[in-house]
mmCIF file of C-alpha atoms in Angstrom:
data_model
loop_
_atom_site.group_PDB
_atom_site.id
_atom_site.type_symbol
_atom_site.label_atom_id
_atom_site.label_comp_id
_atom_site.label_asym_id
_atom_site.label_seq_id
_atom_site.Cartn_x
_atom_site.Cartn_y
_atom_site.Cartn_z
ATOM 1 C CA MET A 21 11.115 9.199 -9.771
ATOM 2 C CA ILE A 22 10.246 11.740 -7.089
ATOM 3 C CA PHE A 23 12.516 11.758 -4.026
ATOM 4 C CA PRO A 24 11.941 13.518 -0.685
ATOM 5 C CA ASN A 25 14.416 16.078 0.590
ATOM 6 C CA ALA A 26 15.174 13.868 3.605
ATOM 7 C CA ASP A 27 16.186 10.203 3.474
ATOM 8 C CA GLN A 28 13.470 7.730 4.493
ATOM 9 C CA THR A 29 14.937 4.544 5.973
ATOM 10 C CA SER A 30 13.165 1.266 6.674
ATOM 11 C CA ALA A 31 13.419 2.099 10.383
ATOM 12 C CA ALA A 32 11.601 5.393 9.743
ATOM 13 C CA VAL A 33 8.873 3.542 7.846
ATOM 14 C CA ALA A 34 8.444 1.078 10.737
ATOM 15 C CA LEU A 35 8.270 3.942 13.255
ATOM 16 C CA HIS A 36 5.674 5.697 11.093
ATOM 17 C CA TYR A 37 3.315 2.734 11.193
ATOM 18 C CA ASN A 38 4.006 1.941 14.851
ATOM 19 C CA GLU A 39 3.426 5.528 15.954
ATOM 20 C CA LEU A 40 0.302 5.997 13.822
ATOM 21 C CA ASP A 41 -1.098 2.530 14.517
ATOM 22 C CA GLY A 42 -4.307 3.704 16.172
ATOM 23 C CA PHE A 43 -4.800 6.421 13.573
ATOM 24 C CA TYR A 44 -4.607 3.967 10.698
ATOM 25 C CA ARG A 45 -7.004 1.461 12.261
ATOM 26 C CA GLU A 46 -9.569 4.057 13.315
ATOM 27 C CA ILE A 47 -9.402 6.305 10.239
ATOM 28 C CA TRP A 48 -8.517 3.926 7.408
ATOM 29 C CA GLY A 49 -9.703 0.622 8.852
ATOM 30 C CA ASP A 50 -8.096 -2.809 8.984
ATOM 31 C CA HIS A 51 -7.232 -3.002 5.277
ATOM 32 C CA VAL A 52 -4.939 0.083 5.485
ATOM 33 C CA HIS A 53 -5.241 0.838 1.796
ATOM 34 C CA HIS A 54 -7.371 2.853 -0.621
ATOM 35 C CA GLY A 55 -10.970 2.009 -1.321
ATOM 36 C CA TYR A 56 -12.040 1.199 -4.870
ATOM 37 C CA TRP A 57 -15.429 2.594 -5.841
ATOM 38 C CA ARG A 58 -16.197 0.379 -8.811
ATOM 39 C CA THR A 59 -19.825 1.529 -9.012
ATOM 40 C CA GLY A 60 -19.651 4.608 -6.792
ATOM 41 C CA ARG A 61 -22.333 3.251 -4.473
ATOM 42 C CA GLU A 62 -20.073 1.247 -2.158
ATOM 43 C CA THR A 63 -19.596 2.022 1.519
ATOM 44 C CA SER A 64 -16.013 2.691 2.638
ATOM 45 C CA ALA A 65 -15.690 -0.863 3.950
ATOM 46 C CA GLU A 66 -17.068 -2.305 0.723
ATOM 47 C CA ALA A 67 -14.717 -0.145 -1.350
ATOM 48 C CA ALA A 68 -11.671 -1.296 0.638
ATOM 49 C CA GLU A 69 -12.667 -4.911 0.095
ATOM 50 C CA ALA A 70 -13.345 -4.181 -3.589
ATOM 51 C CA LEU A 71 -9.721 -3.161 -4.087
ATOM 52 C CA SER A 72 -8.581 -6.453 -2.565
ATOM 53 C CA ALA A 73 -11.046 -8.263 -4.822
ATOM 54 C CA LEU A 74 -9.614 -6.503 -7.882
ATOM 55 C CA VAL A 75 -6.131 -7.695 -6.899
ATOM 56 C CA ALA A 76 -7.425 -11.260 -6.512
ATOM 57 C CA GLU A 77 -9.045 -11.015 -9.935
ATOM 58 C CA ARG A 78 -5.801 -9.845 -11.543
ATOM 59 C CA LEU A 79 -3.851 -12.616 -9.815
ATOM 60 C CA GLY A 80 -6.311 -15.302 -10.872
ATOM 61 C CA LEU A 81 -6.345 -16.967 -7.449
ATOM 62 C CA THR A 82 -7.397 -20.615 -7.275
ATOM 63 C CA ARG A 83 -7.598 -23.068 -4.408
ATOM 64 C CA GLY A 84 -4.303 -24.573 -3.278
ATOM 65 C CA MET A 85 -2.045 -21.743 -4.455
ATOM 66 C CA ARG A 86 0.658 -20.386 -2.170
ATOM 67 C CA VAL A 87 0.593 -16.586 -2.132
ATOM 68 C CA CYS A 88 2.817 -13.883 -0.632
ATOM 69 C CA ASP A 89 1.509 -10.566 0.701
ATOM 70 C CA ILE A 90 4.389 -8.081 0.545
ATOM 71 C CA GLY A 91 3.672 -5.467 3.205
ATOM 72 C CA CYS A 92 0.593 -7.159 4.655
ATOM 73 C CA GLY A 93 -0.373 -4.568 7.277
ATOM 74 C CA TYR A 94 -2.789 -6.143 9.759
ATOM 75 C CA GLY A 95 -3.269 -9.126 7.463
ATOM 76 C CA GLU A 96 -6.854 -8.294 6.538
ATOM 77 C CA THR A 97 -6.416 -8.893 2.799
ATOM 78 C CA ALA A 98 -4.423 -12.066 3.479
ATOM 79 C CA ARG A 99 -7.227 -13.434 5.678
ATOM 80 C CA LEU A 100 -9.815 -12.484 3.056
ATOM 81 C CA PHE A 101 -7.933 -14.318 0.304
ATOM 82 C CA ALA A 102 -7.301 -17.414 2.448
ATOM 83 C CA SER A 103 -10.966 -17.748 3.436
ATOM 84 C CA ARG A 104 -12.521 -16.791 0.094
ATOM 85 C CA TYR A 105 -10.181 -18.509 -2.365
ATOM 86 C CA GLY A 106 -8.672 -21.347 -0.331
ATOM 87 C CA VAL A 107 -5.075 -20.185 -0.825
ATOM 88 C CA ALA A 108 -2.197 -20.332 1.670
ATOM 89 C CA LEU A 109 -0.892 -16.875 2.556
ATOM 90 C CA ASP A 110 2.496 -15.749 3.840
ATOM 91 C CA GLY A 111 2.522 -12.069 4.760
ATOM 92 C CA VAL A 112 5.395 -9.823 5.813
ATOM 93 C CA THR A 113 5.308 -6.477 7.574
ATOM 94 C CA ILE A 114 8.030 -4.212 8.911
ATOM 95 C CA SER A 115 5.817 -2.769 11.656
ATOM 96 C CA GLU A 116 5.791 -4.407 15.095
ATOM 97 C CA SER A 117 2.357 -2.938 15.867
ATOM 98 C CA GLN A 118 0.889 -4.375 12.681
ATOM 99 C CA PHE A 119 2.583 -7.714 13.295
ATOM 100 C CA ARG A 120 1.205 -8.022 16.825
ATOM 101 C CA MET A 121 -2.309 -7.221 15.635
ATOM 102 C CA ALA A 122 -2.056 -9.623 12.691
ATOM 103 C CA ALA A 123 -0.686 -12.408 14.911
ATOM 104 C CA ALA A 124 -3.501 -11.875 17.426
ATOM 105 C CA ARG A 125 -6.031 -12.369 14.639
ATOM 106 C CA ASN A 126 -4.590 -15.721 13.675
ATOM 107 C CA SER A 127 -6.514 -17.318 10.827
ATOM 108 C CA PRO A 128 -6.233 -20.749 9.130
ATOM 109 C CA GLY A 129 -3.947 -20.694 6.130
ATOM 110 C CA VAL A 130 -2.311 -17.374 7.030
ATOM 111 C CA SER A 131 1.212 -16.898 8.382
ATOM 112 C CA ILE A 132 2.553 -13.415 9.179
ATOM 113 C CA ALA A 133 6.246 -12.583 9.685
ATOM 114 C CA LEU A 134 7.915 -9.452 11.035
ATOM 115 C CA CYS A 135 10.660 -8.710 8.541
ATOM 116 C CA ASP A 136 11.967 -6.422 5.837
ATOM 117 C CA TRP A 137 10.882 -7.666 2.395
ATOM 118 C CA LEU A 138 14.413 -7.168 1.095
ATOM 119 C CA GLU A 139 15.617 -9.664 3.737
ATOM 120 C CA ASN A 140 12.623 -12.007 3.597
ATOM 121 C CA GLY A 141 14.395 -15.388 3.726
ATOM 122 C CA PHE A 142 11.893 -17.188 1.490
ATOM 123 C CA ALA A 143 13.297 -19.930 -0.724
ATOM 124 C CA ASP A 144 13.528 -19.498 -4.476
ATOM 125 C CA GLU A 145 10.317 -20.252 -6.390
ATOM 126 C CA SER A 146 8.229 -20.608 -3.208
ATOM 127 C CA PHE A 147 5.038 -18.919 -4.412
ATOM 128 C CA ASP A 148 2.492 -19.148 -7.200
ATOM 129 C CA ARG A 149 1.373 -15.541 -6.707
ATOM 130 C CA ALA A 150 2.514 -12.409 -4.879
ATOM 131 C CA TYR A 151 1.058 -8.959 -4.377
ATOM 132 C CA ALA A 152 1.997 -5.617 -2.866
ATOM 133 C CA ILE A 153 -0.824 -3.209 -2.051
ATOM 134 C CA GLU A 154 0.674 0.243 -1.450
ATOM 135 C CA SER A 155 3.902 -1.106 0.061
ATOM 136 C CA SER A 156 6.455 -0.783 -2.759
ATOM 137 C CA GLU A 157 6.374 2.997 -2.245
ATOM 138 C CA HIS A 158 7.966 2.505 1.185
ATOM 139 C CA ILE A 159 10.944 0.544 -0.188
ATOM 140 C CA ALA A 160 13.962 2.582 -1.183
ATOM 141 C CA ASP A 161 15.567 -0.046 -3.418
ATOM 142 C CA LYS A 162 12.700 -0.729 -5.779
ATOM 143 C CA ALA A 163 14.932 -2.725 -8.131
ATOM 144 C CA ARG A 164 15.521 -5.195 -5.293
ATOM 145 C CA PHE A 165 11.816 -5.171 -4.453
ATOM 146 C CA PHE A 166 11.084 -6.512 -7.927
ATOM 147 C CA ALA A 167 14.129 -8.802 -7.960
ATOM 148 C CA GLU A 168 13.006 -10.472 -4.726
ATOM 149 C CA ALA A 169 9.485 -10.895 -6.041
ATOM 150 C CA HIS A 170 10.821 -12.490 -9.197
ATOM 151 C CA ARG A 171 13.111 -14.774 -7.185
ATOM 152 C CA VAL A 172 10.401 -16.186 -4.909
ATOM 153 C CA LEU A 173 7.799 -16.686 -7.666
ATOM 154 C CA ARG A 174 7.584 -19.895 -9.633
ATOM 155 C CA ARG A 175 7.774 -19.844 -13.420
ATOM 156 C CA GLY A 176 4.424 -18.644 -14.759
ATOM 157 C CA GLY A 177 3.670 -16.850 -11.494
ATOM 158 C CA ARG A 178 2.054 -13.439 -11.238
ATOM 159 C CA LEU A 179 2.786 -10.333 -9.216
ATOM 160 C CA ALA A 180 0.151 -7.632 -8.634
ATOM 161 C CA VAL A 181 1.294 -4.221 -7.442
ATOM 162 C CA CYS A 182 -1.012 -1.385 -6.382
ATOM 163 C CA ALA A 183 1.078 1.773 -6.359
ATOM 164 C CA TRP A 184 0.877 5.478 -5.696
ATOM 165 C CA LEU A 185 2.541 7.052 -8.728
ATOM 166 C CA ALA A 186 3.717 10.429 -9.936
ATOM 167 C CA LYS A 187 2.157 11.468 -13.225
ATOM 168 C CA SER A 188 4.168 10.770 -16.339
ATOM 169 C CA GLY A 189 6.055 13.550 -18.067
ATOM 170 C CA SER A 190 7.324 16.810 -16.660
ATOM 171 C CA LEU A 191 6.013 18.198 -13.382
ATOM 172 C CA GLY A 192 5.349 21.844 -12.639
ATOM 173 C CA SER A 193 6.716 23.440 -9.498
ATOM 174 C CA VAL A 194 3.451 23.068 -7.563
ATOM 175 C CA ASP A 195 3.070 19.393 -8.460
ATOM 176 C CA SER A 196 6.703 18.726 -7.573
ATOM 177 C CA LEU A 197 6.237 20.420 -4.206
ATOM 178 C CA LEU A 198 3.081 18.410 -3.475
ATOM 179 C CA LEU A 199 4.717 15.078 -4.273
ATOM 180 C CA GLU A 200 7.906 15.860 -2.368
ATOM 181 C CA ARG A 201 5.901 16.680 0.761
ATOM 182 C CA ILE A 202 3.811 13.520 0.359
ATOM 183 C CA CYS A 203 6.980 11.440 0.123
ATOM 184 C CA ARG A 204 8.601 13.162 3.079
ATOM 185 C CA TYR A 205 5.660 13.055 5.493
ATOM 186 C CA GLY A 206 4.362 9.706 4.266
ATOM 187 C CA ARG A 207 7.793 8.057 4.648
ATOM 188 C CA LEU A 208 8.142 7.201 0.961
ATOM 189 C CA PRO A 209 11.797 6.950 -0.114
ATOM 190 C CA GLY A 210 10.679 7.563 -3.680
ATOM 191 C CA MET A 211 7.527 7.770 -5.800
ATOM 192 C CA GLY A 212 7.898 6.372 -9.293
ATOM 193 C CA THR A 213 5.958 6.860 -12.499
ATOM 194 C CA GLU A 214 4.205 4.141 -14.482
ATOM 195 C CA GLU A 215 7.214 4.067 -16.772
ATOM 196 C CA ASP A 216 9.577 3.598 -13.808
ATOM 197 C CA TYR A 217 7.625 0.585 -12.585
ATOM 198 C CA ARG A 218 7.441 -0.941 -16.032
ATOM 199 C CA ALA A 219 11.198 -0.565 -16.460
ATOM 200 C CA LEU A 220 12.069 -1.865 -12.983
ATOM 201 C CA ALA A 221 9.828 -4.909 -13.365
ATOM 202 C CA GLY A 222 11.179 -5.600 -16.838
ATOM 203 C CA SER A 223 14.776 -5.453 -15.603
ATOM 204 C CA ALA A 224 13.895 -8.020 -12.929
ATOM 205 C CA GLY A 225 12.572 -10.386 -15.592
ATOM 206 C CA PHE A 226 8.837 -9.704 -15.465
ATOM 207 C CA ARG A 227 6.504 -9.190 -18.393
ATOM 208 C CA VAL A 228 3.891 -6.466 -18.030
ATOM 209 C CA ALA A 229 0.534 -8.178 -18.540
ATOM 210 C CA ARG A 230 -1.769 -5.309 -17.647
ATOM 211 C CA VAL A 231 -1.898 -1.833 -16.092
ATOM 212 C CA ASP A 232 -5.155 -0.403 -14.732
ATOM 213 C CA ASP A 233 -5.265 3.304 -13.863
ATOM 214 C CA ILE A 234 -7.994 3.584 -11.222
ATOM 215 C CA SER A 235 -7.049 7.018 -9.875
ATOM 216 C CA GLY A 236 -10.575 8.338 -10.304
ATOM 217 C CA GLN A 237 -12.105 5.372 -8.465
ATOM 218 C CA VAL A 238 -9.837 5.562 -5.386
ATOM 219 C CA ARG A 239 -9.316 9.240 -4.627
ATOM 220 C CA ARG A 240 -12.541 9.483 -2.619
ATOM 221 C CA THR A 241 -10.557 7.651 0.083
ATOM 222 C CA TRP A 242 -8.838 10.878 1.104
ATOM 223 C CA ALA A 243 -11.935 13.041 1.422
ATOM 224 C CA ILE A 244 -13.338 10.360 3.721
ATOM 225 C CA CYS A 245 -10.116 10.179 5.761
ATOM 226 C CA ILE A 246 -10.071 13.976 6.139
ATOM 227 C CA ARG A 247 -13.680 14.025 7.277
ATOM 228 C CA ARG A 248 -13.091 11.242 9.799
ATOM 229 C CA SER A 249 -9.897 12.883 11.088
ATOM 230 C CA LEU A 250 -11.599 16.227 11.661
ATOM 231 C CA ALA A 251 -14.441 14.493 13.490
ATOM 232 C CA LYS A 252 -11.941 12.678 15.719
ATOM 233 C CA LEU A 253 -10.079 15.913 16.465
ATOM 234 C CA ALA A 254 -13.344 17.482 17.578
ATOM 235 C CA SER A 255 -14.515 14.533 19.680
ATOM 236 C CA ASP A 256 -11.433 12.652 20.912
ATOM 237 C CA ALA A 257 -8.860 14.224 23.235
ATOM 238 C CA ARG A 258 -6.274 11.592 22.245
ATOM 239 C CA TYR A 259 -6.156 12.966 18.726
ATOM 240 C CA ARG A 260 -5.701 16.535 19.947
ATOM 241 C CA ALA A 261 -2.981 15.466 22.380
ATOM 242 C CA PHE A 262 -1.121 13.607 19.621
ATOM 243 C CA LEU A 263 -1.361 16.411 17.090
ATOM 244 C CA PHE A 264 -0.642 19.339 19.379
ATOM 245 C CA GLY A 265 1.544 17.658 22.004
ATOM 246 C CA GLY A 266 5.248 16.885 21.805
ATOM 247 C CA GLY A 267 7.267 13.745 21.195
ATOM 248 C CA ALA A 268 5.662 12.267 18.096
ATOM 249 C CA HIS A 269 7.781 12.077 14.942
ATOM 250 C CA ASN A 270 4.974 11.517 12.446
ATOM 251 C CA LYS A 271 2.268 14.025 13.332
ATOM 252 C CA ALA A 272 2.978 15.926 10.096
ATOM 253 C CA PHE A 273 1.280 13.062 8.266
ATOM 254 C CA ALA A 274 -2.039 14.665 9.222
ATOM 255 C CA ALA A 275 -1.320 17.472 6.753
ATOM 256 C CA THR A 276 -0.483 14.880 4.105
ATOM 257 C CA LEU A 277 -4.138 13.859 3.895
ATOM 258 C CA PHE A 278 -4.926 17.226 2.311
ATOM 259 C CA LEU A 279 -1.819 17.111 0.099
ATOM 260 C CA ILE A 280 -2.697 13.701 -1.328
ATOM 261 C CA LEU A 281 -6.256 14.743 -2.126
ATOM 262 C CA ALA A 282 -4.909 17.873 -3.839
ATOM 263 C CA ALA A 283 -2.366 15.807 -5.806
ATOM 264 C CA TYR A 284 -5.116 13.522 -7.111
ATOM 265 C CA ARG A 285 -7.296 16.449 -8.080
ATOM 266 C CA THR A 286 -4.488 18.211 -9.979
ATOM 267 C CA GLY A 287 -3.419 14.980 -11.667
ATOM 268 C CA ALA A 288 0.045 15.121 -10.109
ATOM 269 C CA MET A 289 -0.549 11.735 -8.499
ATOM 270 C CA ARG A 290 -1.947 8.560 -10.016
ATOM 271 C CA TYR A 291 -2.954 5.146 -8.720
ATOM 272 C CA CYS A 292 -2.342 2.081 -10.842
ATOM 273 C CA VAL A 293 -2.744 -1.663 -10.449
ATOM 274 C CA PHE A 294 0.021 -3.521 -12.283
ATOM 275 C CA THR A 295 -0.141 -7.174 -13.230
ATOM 276 C CA PHE A 296 3.234 -8.751 -13.988
ATOM 277 C CA GLU A 297 4.050 -12.289 -15.120
ATOM 278 C CA LYS A 298 7.234 -14.293 -14.671
#
């Protein structure tokens, strides 16, 4: 497990997403997660939806299921699943900005709550399926993240987790530096390895059904984000004021775009989709 040199609290994570709200929506889009270039010919929007579709495929969604989105962002994936598969979605986010946007885009079958996943309040065995797309990284107590998921899932339920991971084995000094900076500026309390996630899920009572390493199919996300960010800096005074002005706590995240792309290219960072069964 890689840890940043400064503690990252849940409040810091919420501030990160509140402060960078416009940046995420304009640069990443409503899904707020990596794109998945299954064929390599997808547009950015199609690739983002393709990652959600891969999660749905791993979960085996069918009409009538109750599903939990752990760290739902603006609720875009939740709305997609509700409309496409006929499932009922409960999403949780820690960001007020994301919650307000998700609530404003109210959709049948989707309920969004503003809360910390570790204090979610859902009853035991409430859900048939649950998923976390790039949200477990922001939770310091990952053992409790998995324990809560196991608690709220019914017997035979599945959990899908898309996670940014450190490569397995020993890290050189450059790789360690890259990942520490990514954790610090990206507000990640810790970045685990595949082995860490397998062990944590197993301790919570899950069985590992499948692990898909799709690092090579998602890393294009960051070249696109860099290109869009540079274009915005050149054309939009708001971006220049945010980056070069005072007051913002999370402006250093702009540099993290380059660090993440470098970490993918060196192999220091991986991206895996885990499928767990209760």
